[in-house]
Backbone as numpy.savetxt, mean C-alpha at the origin, in Angstrom:
# Nx Ny Nz CAx CAy CAz Cx Cy Cz
-15.26 4.35 -7.73 -14.22 4.75 -6.79 -13.18 3.64 -6.61
-13.67 2.40 -6.56 -12.75 1.28 -6.36 -11.78 1.16 -7.53
-12.27 1.38 -8.75 -11.38 1.34 -9.93 -10.31 2.40 -9.84
-10.67 3.59 -9.34 -9.69 4.66 -9.18 -8.64 4.29 -8.15
-9.06 3.66 -7.07 -8.11 3.22 -6.04 -7.15 2.17 -6.59
-7.67 1.25 -7.38 -6.83 0.20 -7.96 -5.81 0.83 -8.91
-6.27 1.77 -9.73 -5.36 2.44 -10.67 -4.29 3.22 -9.92
-4.69 3.94 -8.87 -3.73 4.72 -8.09 -2.71 3.81 -7.42
-3.17 2.70 -6.86 -2.26 1.75 -6.23 -1.29 1.17 -7.24
-1.76 0.92 -8.46 -0.87 0.39 -9.50 0.21 1.40 -9.84
-0.19 2.66 -9.99 0.78 3.72 -10.31 1.78 3.87 -9.16
1.29 3.88 -7.94 2.18 4.02 -6.80 3.14 2.83 -6.70
2.64 1.65 -6.97 3.49 0.47 -6.93 4.59 0.53 -7.99
4.23 0.97 -9.18 5.23 1.10 -10.24 6.28 2.15 -9.89
5.84 3.25 -9.32 6.77 4.31 -8.94 7.70 3.83 -7.82
7.16 3.13 -6.85 7.98 2.59 -5.77 9.01 1.60 -6.34
8.58 0.79 -7.28 9.48 -0.15 -7.93 10.61 0.59 -8.66
10.28 1.66 -9.36 11.29 2.45 -10.08 12.30 3.05 -9.11
11.81 3.61 -8.02 12.70 4.22 -7.02 13.58 3.15 -6.39
12.99 2.01 -6.08 13.74 0.94 -5.44 14.94 0.52 -6.29
14.72 0.36 -7.59 15.81 -0.08 -8.45 16.78 1.04 -8.81
16.36 2.30 -8.62 17.26 3.42 -8.86 18.23 3.60 -7.70
17.84 3.12 -6.53 18.68 3.24 -5.34 19.69 2.09 -5.34
20.93 2.42 -5.15 21.97 1.40 -5.19 22.41 0.92 -3.80
22.20 1.73 -2.80 22.65 1.40 -1.45 21.65 0.45 -0.78
22.14 -0.66 -0.29 21.29 -1.67 0.33 20.54 -1.13 1.55
21.20 -0.32 2.36 20.56 0.24 3.55 19.37 1.11 3.16
19.51 1.89 2.10 18.41 2.72 1.64 17.28 1.88 1.06
17.61 0.79 0.41 16.58 -0.11 -0.09 15.79 -0.69 1.07
16.47 -1.02 2.15 15.79 -1.56 3.33 14.83 -0.52 3.91
15.25 0.75 3.92 14.37 1.82 4.40 13.13 1.95 3.52
13.31 1.80 2.22 12.18 1.87 1.29 11.21 0.73 1.57
11.74 -0.47 1.79 10.90 -1.63 2.08 10.13 -1.42 3.38
10.81 -0.93 4.41 10.15 -0.70 5.70 9.06 0.36 5.57
9.34 1.42 4.82 8.34 2.47 4.62 7.12 1.92 3.88
7.36 1.13 2.84 6.26 0.56 2.07 5.41 -0.36 2.95
6.05 -1.14 3.80 5.31 -2.02 4.71 4.44 -1.21 5.67
4.99 -0.13 6.21 4.23 0.73 7.12 3.01 1.32 6.42
3.21 1.77 5.19 2.09 2.35 4.43 1.02 1.29 4.18
1.44 0.10 3.75 0.48 -0.97 3.50 -0.29 -1.34 4.76
0.41 -1.44 5.88 -0.26 -1.79 7.13 -1.27 -0.73 7.54
-0.91 0.54 7.39 -1.83 1.60 7.76 -3.03 1.65 6.81
-2.80 1.37 5.52 -3.89 1.33 4.55 -4.83 0.16 4.86
-4.25 -0.98 5.20 -5.09 -2.15 5.53 -5.90 -1.89 6.80
-5.28 -1.24 7.78 -5.99 -0.92 9.02 -7.13 0.06 8.73
-6.87 1.06 7.90 -7.91 2.04 7.56 -9.04 1.36 6.79
-8.71 0.44 5.91 -9.72 -0.28 5.15 -10.55 -1.16 6.08
-9.88 -1.84 6.99 -10.59 -2.70 7.95 -11.52 -1.88 8.83
-11.11 -0.67 9.20 -11.94 0.20 10.02 -13.14 0.73 9.24
-12.98 0.92 7.94 -14.05 1.50 7.14 -15.09 0.47 6.72
-14.71 -0.80 6.74 -15.64 -1.86 6.36 -16.43 -2.26 7.60
-17.73 -2.06 7.53 -18.55 -2.43 8.68 -18.95 -3.89 8.55
-18.86 -4.61 9.63 -19.24 -6.02 9.56 -20.73 -6.14 9.30
-21.07 -7.07 8.44 -22.49 -7.29 8.12 -23.09 -8.20 9.18
-24.25 -7.81 9.62 -24.97 -8.63 10.59 -25.65 -9.78 9.88
-26.26 -10.66 10.63 -26.97 -11.79 10.01 -28.15 -11.29 9.18
-28.40 -11.98 8.10 -29.52 -11.57 7.22 -30.84 -11.85 7.94
-31.77 -10.93 7.79 -33.08 -11.10 8.44 -34.05 -11.77 7.51
């Protein structure tokens, strides 16, 4: 599953890069950057919530 997530993230990153360079207006580029940051932050928060802290080894 982790390999699939890495592959999907790579594809999404490449697509975002393509869209970013296709857009010529600076204001729209800023919106793309802000959207990407929001997505990354929400993904990191979801990942942090899904990872359970390990207790001390017995």
